[in-house]
Amino acid sequence: MLAAVVAAALVLGVLLMAVVPGTTTVDEEADDQTVAETTEADLSGIPDVIAVVNGEEIGRDDFVAVYEPQFQQSVAAGQPVDQDDLKKQTLDLMVDNALLLQEAEARGFSASEKEIEESLHAFAIDSGMASADEYLAALQEQQGFTKDEVRAQVADGIVIEALVDAEVGDEPIAESELRTLYDQAVAQQEQLGQAHGGAAEVPSFEQVRPQLEEAAQSQRERETLMRVVDEAREDAEVEIRL
C-alpha cells in the first residue's frame, strides 16, 4: 500500500546517537577463526584523545562506546566492514554531534528532568519494555552503559532537538510539497506493482496526507540539521587525531 511506502520513506532526524538494547548473534557453526576476524572490532592505535572540537576533547572511551555497536550492527547485518572507513564515519558523526551540542548550549537550550524521564519512558515502550528502569537496566547489562551515561545521552538529544525545532520554525508545509511527495510515492508503488505483475493499489492523496506531512517534516528537520552542522563547521576549530 502507498501508506506503507510513505511510512518506509520517513527518515527520523537523528538528533541523538542513541543506544538501544540489542544483541549480535553469530552462526554457531561458523569457523572460529572467521568469527574472530569478522566480529572483533580493531581498537588498536586509537589515541586517548581522538579529536578536539573547539577545545572540547572527544576521548577514546567515548569513541569506542559509539564505534563498537556500529561495527557489530554491520557485522550482524552481513555487511562487509572497512573498519578504517567506519571509524572515520563514526568520528565525523561525533564531531557533528559535539558541534550541535555546543551551538545548542550557546543558545541556552537545556533538558529538564521531566523531559529526560519522558524520553526514557518512550524509548522503553518502543523497545517493548514496561518502564524506564527496565530499559536502563537492559542497556547496562547488554552494552555496559551506566544509567548516568544513558541519561546524559538522552539529555543531549533533547537539547539538539530543541535547537533544530527552533531553526525549523512553525511555517506550514506547502501543499505543492505534499503533492510532490505523493506523486513520488505513487510512482514507486506503481513500479512495485508492475514488478510483481499486478496492479498497484493507490489510496487517495487525502488518505495518506498524515504520512506525507510527517515525511515532509522529517525532510525539513534533516535538511535543517545538515545546514546547522555545515555552518558550525565553517567557524569551528577541529583537530582530528585518528
PDB file of C-alpha atoms in Angstrom:
ATOM      1  CA  MET A   1       0.000   0.000   0.000  1.00  0.00           C
ATOM      2  CA  LEU A   2       1.047   3.548  -0.658  1.00  0.00           C
ATOM      3  CA  ALA A   3       0.767   4.404   3.026  1.00  0.00           C
ATOM      4  CA  ALA A   4       3.394   1.781   3.773  1.00  0.00           C
ATOM      5  CA  VAL A   5       5.662   3.171   1.070  1.00  0.00           C
ATOM      6  CA  VAL A   6       5.372   6.661   2.521  1.00  0.00           C
ATOM      7  CA  ALA A   7       5.961   5.385   6.046  1.00  0.00           C
ATOM      8  CA  ALA A   8       9.030   3.485   4.912  1.00  0.00           C
ATOM      9  CA  ALA A   9      10.386   6.666   3.366  1.00  0.00           C
ATOM     10  CA  LEU A  10      10.267   8.539   6.662  1.00  0.00           C
ATOM     11  CA  VAL A  11      13.715   9.307   7.962  1.00  0.00           C
ATOM     12  CA  LEU A  12      13.563  10.399  11.562  1.00  0.00           C
ATOM     13  CA  GLY A  13      16.039  13.121  12.396  1.00  0.00           C
ATOM     14  CA  VAL A  14      18.997  11.505  14.108  1.00  0.00           C
ATOM     15  CA  LEU A  15      19.276  14.078  16.815  1.00  0.00           C
ATOM     16  CA  LEU A  16      20.930  11.711  19.264  1.00  0.00           C
ATOM     17  CA  MET A  17      23.407   8.921  18.727  1.00  0.00           C
ATOM     18  CA  ALA A  18      21.047   6.797  20.779  1.00  0.00           C
ATOM     19  CA  VAL A  19      21.876   3.419  22.233  1.00  0.00           C
ATOM     20  CA  VAL A  20      19.187   0.773  22.198  1.00  0.00           C
ATOM     21  CA  PRO A  21      19.220  -2.676  23.771  1.00  0.00           C
ATOM     22  CA  GLY A  22      20.138  -5.434  21.405  1.00  0.00           C
ATOM     23  CA  THR A  23      22.463  -8.332  20.863  1.00  0.00           C
ATOM     24  CA  THR A  24      24.546  -9.526  17.965  1.00  0.00           C
ATOM     25  CA  THR A  25      24.296 -13.196  17.102  1.00  0.00           C
ATOM     26  CA  VAL A  26      26.743 -15.225  15.068  1.00  0.00           C
ATOM     27  CA  ASP A  27      26.148 -18.562  13.392  1.00  0.00           C
ATOM     28  CA  GLU A  28      27.458 -21.115  15.859  1.00  0.00           C
ATOM     29  CA  GLU A  29      28.607 -23.336  13.016  1.00  0.00           C
ATOM     30  CA  ALA A  30      30.880 -20.659  11.538  1.00  0.00           C
ATOM     31  CA  ASP A  31      34.580 -21.285  11.567  1.00  0.00           C
ATOM     32  CA  ASP A  32      36.075 -19.982  14.821  1.00  0.00           C
ATOM     33  CA  GLN A  33      38.799 -18.065  13.021  1.00  0.00           C
ATOM     34  CA  THR A  34      36.328 -16.409  10.666  1.00  0.00           C
ATOM     35  CA  VAL A  35      34.129 -15.394  13.591  1.00  0.00           C
ATOM     36  CA  ALA A  36      37.092 -13.871  15.392  1.00  0.00           C
ATOM     37  CA  GLU A  37      38.122 -11.943  12.293  1.00  0.00           C
ATOM     38  CA  THR A  38      34.681 -10.604  11.473  1.00  0.00           C
ATOM     39  CA  THR A  39      33.203  -9.862  14.898  1.00  0.00           C
ATOM     40  CA  GLU A  40      36.129  -8.247  16.685  1.00  0.00           C
ATOM     41  CA  ALA A  41      36.467  -4.502  16.353  1.00  0.00           C
ATOM     42  CA  ASP A  42      40.016  -3.311  15.760  1.00  0.00           C
ATOM     43  CA  LEU A  43      40.672  -0.792  18.526  1.00  0.00           C
ATOM     44  CA  SER A  44      44.430  -0.680  18.143  1.00  0.00           C
ATOM     45  CA  GLY A  45      46.096   2.657  17.577  1.00  0.00           C
ATOM     46  CA  ILE A  46      43.184   4.736  18.865  1.00  0.00           C
ATOM     47  CA  PRO A  47      44.647   7.582  20.973  1.00  0.00           C
ATOM     48  CA  ASP A  48      43.327   8.609  24.384  1.00  0.00           C
ATOM     49  CA  VAL A  49      42.026  11.821  22.806  1.00  0.00           C
ATOM     50  CA  ILE A  50      40.754  11.134  19.312  1.00  0.00           C
ATOM     51  CA  ALA A  51      39.571  14.651  18.415  1.00  0.00           C
ATOM     52  CA  VAL A  52      39.341  18.164  19.826  1.00  0.00           C
ATOM     53  CA  VAL A  53      36.327  20.285  18.862  1.00  0.00           C
ATOM     54  CA  ASN A  54      36.637  23.957  19.796  1.00  0.00           C
ATOM     55  CA  GLY A  55      38.752  22.951  22.769  1.00  0.00           C
ATOM     56  CA  GLU A  56      36.424  20.119  23.819  1.00  0.00           C
ATOM     57  CA  GLU A  57      38.044  16.683  23.762  1.00  0.00           C
ATOM     58  CA  ILE A  58      36.453  13.531  22.383  1.00  0.00           C
ATOM     59  CA  GLY A  59      38.069  10.707  24.316  1.00  0.00           C
ATOM     60  CA  ARG A  60      38.924   7.179  23.299  1.00  0.00           C
ATOM     61  CA  ASP A  61      36.360   5.607  25.625  1.00  0.00           C
ATOM     62  CA  ASP A  62      33.550   7.752  24.240  1.00  0.00           C
ATOM     63  CA  PHE A  63      34.575   6.891  20.685  1.00  0.00           C
ATOM     64  CA  VAL A  64      34.772   3.156  21.381  1.00  0.00           C
ATOM     65  CA  ALA A  65      31.343   3.235  23.055  1.00  0.00           C
ATOM     66  CA  VAL A  66      29.860   4.518  19.791  1.00  0.00           C
ATOM     67  CA  TYR A  67      32.092   2.655  17.333  1.00  0.00           C
ATOM     68  CA  GLU A  68      31.779  -0.890  18.675  1.00  0.00           C
ATOM     69  CA  PRO A  69      27.957  -1.077  18.435  1.00  0.00           C
ATOM     70  CA  GLN A  70      28.125   0.371  14.905  1.00  0.00           C
ATOM     71  CA  PHE A  71      30.681  -2.255  13.935  1.00  0.00           C
ATOM     72  CA  GLN A  72      28.698  -5.113  15.467  1.00  0.00           C
ATOM     73  CA  GLN A  73      25.499  -3.969  13.760  1.00  0.00           C
ATOM     74  CA  SER A  74      27.252  -4.022  10.390  1.00  0.00           C
ATOM     75  CA  VAL A  75      28.640  -7.494  11.065  1.00  0.00           C
ATOM     76  CA  ALA A  76      25.257  -8.794  12.225  1.00  0.00           C
ATOM     77  CA  ALA A  77      23.681  -7.471   9.014  1.00  0.00           C
ATOM     78  CA  GLY A  78      26.227  -9.398   6.964  1.00  0.00           C
ATOM     79  CA  GLN A  79      27.746  -6.243   5.544  1.00  0.00           C
ATOM     80  CA  PRO A  80      31.437  -6.086   4.598  1.00  0.00           C
ATOM     81  CA  VAL A  81      33.142  -3.717   7.016  1.00  0.00           C
ATOM     82  CA  ASP A  82      36.037  -1.435   6.162  1.00  0.00           C
ATOM     83  CA  GLN A  83      36.979  -0.522   9.705  1.00  0.00           C
ATOM     84  CA  ASP A  84      39.057   2.495   8.696  1.00  0.00           C
ATOM     85  CA  ASP A  85      36.095   3.966   6.822  1.00  0.00           C
ATOM     86  CA  LEU A  86      33.684   3.123   9.628  1.00  0.00           C
ATOM     87  CA  LYS A  87      35.956   4.758  12.200  1.00  0.00           C
ATOM     88  CA  LYS A  88      36.116   7.915  10.106  1.00  0.00           C
ATOM     89  CA  GLN A  89      32.340   7.982   9.639  1.00  0.00           C
ATOM     90  CA  THR A  90      31.789   7.406  13.355  1.00  0.00           C
ATOM     91  CA  LEU A  91      34.187  10.170  14.335  1.00  0.00           C
ATOM     92  CA  ASP A  92      32.641  12.575  11.816  1.00  0.00           C
ATOM     93  CA  LEU A  93      29.243  11.964  13.411  1.00  0.00           C
ATOM     94  CA  MET A  94      30.675  12.518  16.885  1.00  0.00           C
ATOM     95  CA  VAL A  95      32.282  15.790  15.791  1.00  0.00           C
ATOM     96  CA  ASP A  96      28.969  16.901  14.265  1.00  0.00           C
ATOM     97  CA  ASN A  97      27.203  15.941  17.476  1.00  0.00           C
ATOM     98  CA  ALA A  98      29.681  17.949  19.554  1.00  0.00           C
ATOM     99  CA  LEU A  99      29.229  20.992  17.321  1.00  0.00           C
ATOM    100  CA  LEU A 100      25.451  20.755  17.580  1.00  0.00           C
ATOM    101  CA  LEU A 101      25.615  20.493  21.363  1.00  0.00           C
ATOM    102  CA  GLN A 102      27.946  23.459  21.604  1.00  0.00           C
ATOM    103  CA  GLU A 103      25.625  25.527  19.421  1.00  0.00           C
ATOM    104  CA  ALA A 104      22.557  24.466  21.398  1.00  0.00           C
ATOM    105  CA  GLU A 105      24.172  25.228  24.737  1.00  0.00           C
ATOM    106  CA  ALA A 106      25.412  28.589  23.459  1.00  0.00           C
ATOM    107  CA  ARG A 107      21.798  29.464  22.695  1.00  0.00           C
ATOM    108  CA  GLY A 108      20.674  28.466  26.168  1.00  0.00           C
ATOM    109  CA  PHE A 109      18.848  25.226  25.416  1.00  0.00           C
ATOM    110  CA  SER A 110      18.747  22.628  28.190  1.00  0.00           C
ATOM    111  CA  ALA A 111      16.922  19.420  29.114  1.00  0.00           C
ATOM    112  CA  SER A 112      14.722  19.221  32.198  1.00  0.00           C
ATOM    113  CA  GLU A 113      14.443  16.125  34.374  1.00  0.00           C
ATOM    114  CA  LYS A 114      10.833  15.757  33.249  1.00  0.00           C
ATOM    115  CA  GLU A 115      11.855  15.754  29.580  1.00  0.00           C
ATOM    116  CA  ILE A 116      14.566  13.173  30.232  1.00  0.00           C
ATOM    117  CA  GLU A 117      12.148  10.893  32.087  1.00  0.00           C
ATOM    118  CA  GLU A 118       9.529  11.208  29.355  1.00  0.00           C
ATOM    119  CA  SER A 119      12.081  10.348  26.671  1.00  0.00           C
ATOM    120  CA  LEU A 120      13.369   7.344  28.611  1.00  0.00           C
ATOM    121  CA  HIS A 121       9.818   6.104  29.062  1.00  0.00           C
ATOM    122  CA  ALA A 122       9.167   6.462  25.327  1.00  0.00           C
ATOM    123  CA  PHE A 123      12.377   4.575  24.493  1.00  0.00           C
ATOM    124  CA  ALA A 124      11.345   1.831  26.905  1.00  0.00           C
ATOM    125  CA  ILE A 125       7.913   1.444  25.306  1.00  0.00           C
ATOM    126  CA  ASP A 126       9.432   1.419  21.809  1.00  0.00           C
ATOM    127  CA  SER A 127      11.793  -1.339  22.958  1.00  0.00           C
ATOM    128  CA  GLY A 128       8.949  -3.435  24.348  1.00  0.00           C
ATOM    129  CA  MET A 129       9.767  -2.759  27.975  1.00  0.00           C
ATOM    130  CA  ALA A 130       7.474  -1.748  30.789  1.00  0.00           C
ATOM    131  CA  SER A 131       9.493   1.039  32.359  1.00  0.00           C
ATOM    132  CA  ALA A 132      12.477   3.340  32.036  1.00  0.00           C
ATOM    133  CA  ASP A 133      14.204   1.436  34.842  1.00  0.00           C
ATOM    134  CA  GLU A 134      13.905  -1.816  32.891  1.00  0.00           C
ATOM    135  CA  TYR A 135      15.243  -0.095  29.787  1.00  0.00           C
ATOM    136  CA  LEU A 136      18.226   1.362  31.656  1.00  0.00           C
ATOM    137  CA  ALA A 137      18.985  -1.992  33.277  1.00  0.00           C
ATOM    138  CA  ALA A 138      18.922  -3.711  29.875  1.00  0.00           C
ATOM    139  CA  LEU A 139      21.333  -1.170  28.415  1.00  0.00           C
ATOM    140  CA  GLN A 140      23.718  -1.639  31.305  1.00  0.00           C
ATOM    141  CA  GLU A 141      23.565  -5.424  31.093  1.00  0.00           C
ATOM    142  CA  GLN A 142      23.805  -5.732  27.323  1.00  0.00           C
ATOM    143  CA  GLN A 143      26.044  -2.813  26.372  1.00  0.00           C
ATOM    144  CA  GLY A 144      27.665  -1.682  29.599  1.00  0.00           C
ATOM    145  CA  PHE A 145      26.199   1.819  29.675  1.00  0.00           C
ATOM    146  CA  THR A 146      25.550   3.218  33.135  1.00  0.00           C
ATOM    147  CA  LYS A 147      22.298   4.980  33.948  1.00  0.00           C
ATOM    148  CA  ASP A 148      24.101   8.318  34.157  1.00  0.00           C
ATOM    149  CA  GLU A 149      25.679   7.798  30.726  1.00  0.00           C
ATOM    150  CA  VAL A 150      22.340   6.997  29.117  1.00  0.00           C
ATOM    151  CA  ARG A 151      20.614   9.921  30.804  1.00  0.00           C
ATOM    152  CA  ALA A 152      23.372  12.227  29.567  1.00  0.00           C
ATOM    153  CA  GLN A 153      22.926  10.940  26.010  1.00  0.00           C
ATOM    154  CA  VAL A 154      19.166  11.429  26.231  1.00  0.00           C
ATOM    155  CA  ALA A 155      19.654  14.963  27.548  1.00  0.00           C
ATOM    156  CA  ASP A 156      21.983  15.717  24.638  1.00  0.00           C
ATOM    157  CA  GLY A 157      19.343  14.511  22.207  1.00  0.00           C
ATOM    158  CA  ILE A 158      16.678  16.700  23.771  1.00  0.00           C
ATOM    159  CA  VAL A 159      18.924  19.758  23.581  1.00  0.00           C
ATOM    160  CA  ILE A 160      19.818  19.170  19.930  1.00  0.00           C
ATOM    161  CA  GLU A 161      16.185  18.523  19.057  1.00  0.00           C
ATOM    162  CA  ALA A 162      15.240  21.845  20.653  1.00  0.00           C
ATOM    163  CA  LEU A 163      17.880  23.569  18.523  1.00  0.00           C
ATOM    164  CA  VAL A 164      16.581  22.001  15.321  1.00  0.00           C
ATOM    165  CA  ASP A 165      12.967  22.781  16.216  1.00  0.00           C
ATOM    166  CA  ALA A 166      13.903  26.424  16.764  1.00  0.00           C
ATOM    167  CA  GLU A 167      15.664  26.534  13.396  1.00  0.00           C
ATOM    168  CA  VAL A 168      12.844  24.804  11.530  1.00  0.00           C
ATOM    169  CA  GLY A 169      10.192  27.106  12.932  1.00  0.00           C
ATOM    170  CA  ASP A 170       6.454  26.603  12.507  1.00  0.00           C
ATOM    171  CA  GLU A 171       5.994  27.569   8.866  1.00  0.00           C
ATOM    172  CA  PRO A 172       3.303  25.280   7.410  1.00  0.00           C
ATOM    173  CA  ILE A 173       4.287  22.757   4.774  1.00  0.00           C
ATOM    174  CA  ALA A 174       3.180  23.839   1.304  1.00  0.00           C
ATOM    175  CA  GLU A 175       0.517  21.809  -0.463  1.00  0.00           C
ATOM    176  CA  SER A 176       2.789  21.572  -3.512  1.00  0.00           C
ATOM    177  CA  GLU A 177       5.472  19.892  -1.407  1.00  0.00           C
ATOM    178  CA  LEU A 178       2.997  17.279  -0.194  1.00  0.00           C
ATOM    179  CA  ARG A 179       1.770  16.709  -3.755  1.00  0.00           C
ATOM    180  CA  THR A 180       5.334  16.126  -4.939  1.00  0.00           C
ATOM    181  CA  LEU A 181       5.905  13.530  -2.228  1.00  0.00           C
ATOM    182  CA  TYR A 182       2.597  11.881  -3.102  1.00  0.00           C
ATOM    183  CA  ASP A 183       3.459  11.669  -6.799  1.00  0.00           C
ATOM    184  CA  GLN A 184       6.834  10.135  -5.957  1.00  0.00           C
ATOM    185  CA  ALA A 185       5.212   7.551  -3.695  1.00  0.00           C
ATOM    186  CA  VAL A 186       2.587   6.716  -6.332  1.00  0.00           C
ATOM    187  CA  ALA A 187       5.285   6.197  -8.971  1.00  0.00           C
ATOM    188  CA  GLN A 188       7.205   3.927  -6.629  1.00  0.00           C
ATOM    189  CA  GLN A 189       4.075   1.953  -5.779  1.00  0.00           C
ATOM    190  CA  GLU A 190       3.227   1.506  -9.463  1.00  0.00           C
ATOM    191  CA  GLN A 191       6.738   0.236 -10.163  1.00  0.00           C
ATOM    192  CA  LEU A 192       6.384  -2.300  -7.362  1.00  0.00           C
ATOM    193  CA  GLY A 193       3.055  -3.420  -8.778  1.00  0.00           C
ATOM    194  CA  GLN A 194       4.496  -3.870 -12.262  1.00  0.00           C
ATOM    195  CA  ALA A 195       7.460  -5.796 -10.895  1.00  0.00           C
ATOM    196  CA  HIS A 196       5.072  -8.267  -9.274  1.00  0.00           C
ATOM    197  CA  GLY A 197       2.790  -8.487 -12.288  1.00  0.00           C
ATOM    198  CA  GLY A 198      -0.220  -6.850 -10.692  1.00  0.00           C
ATOM    199  CA  ALA A 199      -1.987  -3.545 -10.471  1.00  0.00           C
ATOM    200  CA  ALA A 200      -0.951  -1.259  -7.651  1.00  0.00           C
ATOM    201  CA  GLU A 201      -3.500  -0.261  -5.040  1.00  0.00           C
ATOM    202  CA  VAL A 202      -3.207   3.509  -4.806  1.00  0.00           C
ATOM    203  CA  PRO A 203      -5.018   5.340  -1.998  1.00  0.00           C
ATOM    204  CA  SER A 204      -6.048   8.938  -2.456  1.00  0.00           C
ATOM    205  CA  PHE A 205      -3.920  11.918  -1.508  1.00  0.00           C
ATOM    206  CA  GLU A 206      -6.165  12.700   1.462  1.00  0.00           C
ATOM    207  CA  GLN A 207      -5.911   9.144   2.785  1.00  0.00           C
ATOM    208  CA  VAL A 208      -2.147   9.425   3.182  1.00  0.00           C
ATOM    209  CA  ARG A 209      -1.917  13.135   3.987  1.00  0.00           C
ATOM    210  CA  PRO A 210      -0.794  12.486   7.612  1.00  0.00           C
ATOM    211  CA  GLN A 211       2.091  10.299   6.432  1.00  0.00           C
ATOM    212  CA  LEU A 212       3.015  12.836   3.768  1.00  0.00           C
ATOM    213  CA  GLU A 213       3.069  15.641   6.324  1.00  0.00           C
ATOM    214  CA  GLU A 214       5.266  13.555   8.610  1.00  0.00           C
ATOM    215  CA  ALA A 215       7.641  12.736   5.746  1.00  0.00           C
ATOM    216  CA  ALA A 216       7.871  16.393   4.719  1.00  0.00           C
ATOM    217  CA  GLN A 217       8.511  17.491   8.295  1.00  0.00           C
ATOM    218  CA  SER A 218      11.230  14.856   8.718  1.00  0.00           C
ATOM    219  CA  GLN A 219      12.873  16.002   5.499  1.00  0.00           C
ATOM    220  CA  ARG A 220      12.756  19.615   6.664  1.00  0.00           C
ATOM    221  CA  GLU A 221      14.345  18.676  10.002  1.00  0.00           C
ATOM    222  CA  ARG A 222      17.024  16.603   8.283  1.00  0.00           C
ATOM    223  CA  GLU A 223      17.963  19.450   5.935  1.00  0.00           C
ATOM    224  CA  THR A 224      17.995  21.921   8.820  1.00  0.00           C
ATOM    225  CA  LEU A 225      20.247  19.653  10.849  1.00  0.00           C
ATOM    226  CA  MET A 226      22.720  19.397   7.975  1.00  0.00           C
ATOM    227  CA  ARG A 227      22.681  23.170   7.471  1.00  0.00           C
ATOM    228  CA  VAL A 228      23.343  23.905  11.150  1.00  0.00           C
ATOM    229  CA  VAL A 229      26.237  21.429  11.178  1.00  0.00           C
ATOM    230  CA  ASP A 230      27.734  22.885   7.992  1.00  0.00           C
ATOM    231  CA  GLU A 231      27.526  26.412   9.387  1.00  0.00           C
ATOM    232  CA  ALA A 232      29.074  25.330  12.687  1.00  0.00           C
ATOM    233  CA  ARG A 233      31.943  23.585  10.901  1.00  0.00           C
ATOM    234  CA  GLU A 234      32.812  26.749   8.959  1.00  0.00           C
ATOM    235  CA  ASP A 235      33.977  28.561  12.091  1.00  0.00           C
ATOM    236  CA  ALA A 236      34.985  25.551  14.175  1.00  0.00           C
ATOM    237  CA  GLU A 237      38.468  24.547  15.242  1.00  0.00           C
ATOM    238  CA  VAL A 238      38.530  20.786  14.827  1.00  0.00           C
ATOM    239  CA  GLU A 239      41.630  18.665  15.358  1.00  0.00           C
ATOM    240  CA  ILE A 240      41.381  15.019  14.296  1.00  0.00           C
ATOM    241  CA  ARG A 241      43.917  12.632  15.802  1.00  0.00           C
ATOM    242  CA  LEU A 242      42.661   9.342  14.392  1.00  0.00           C
TER     243      LEU A 242
END
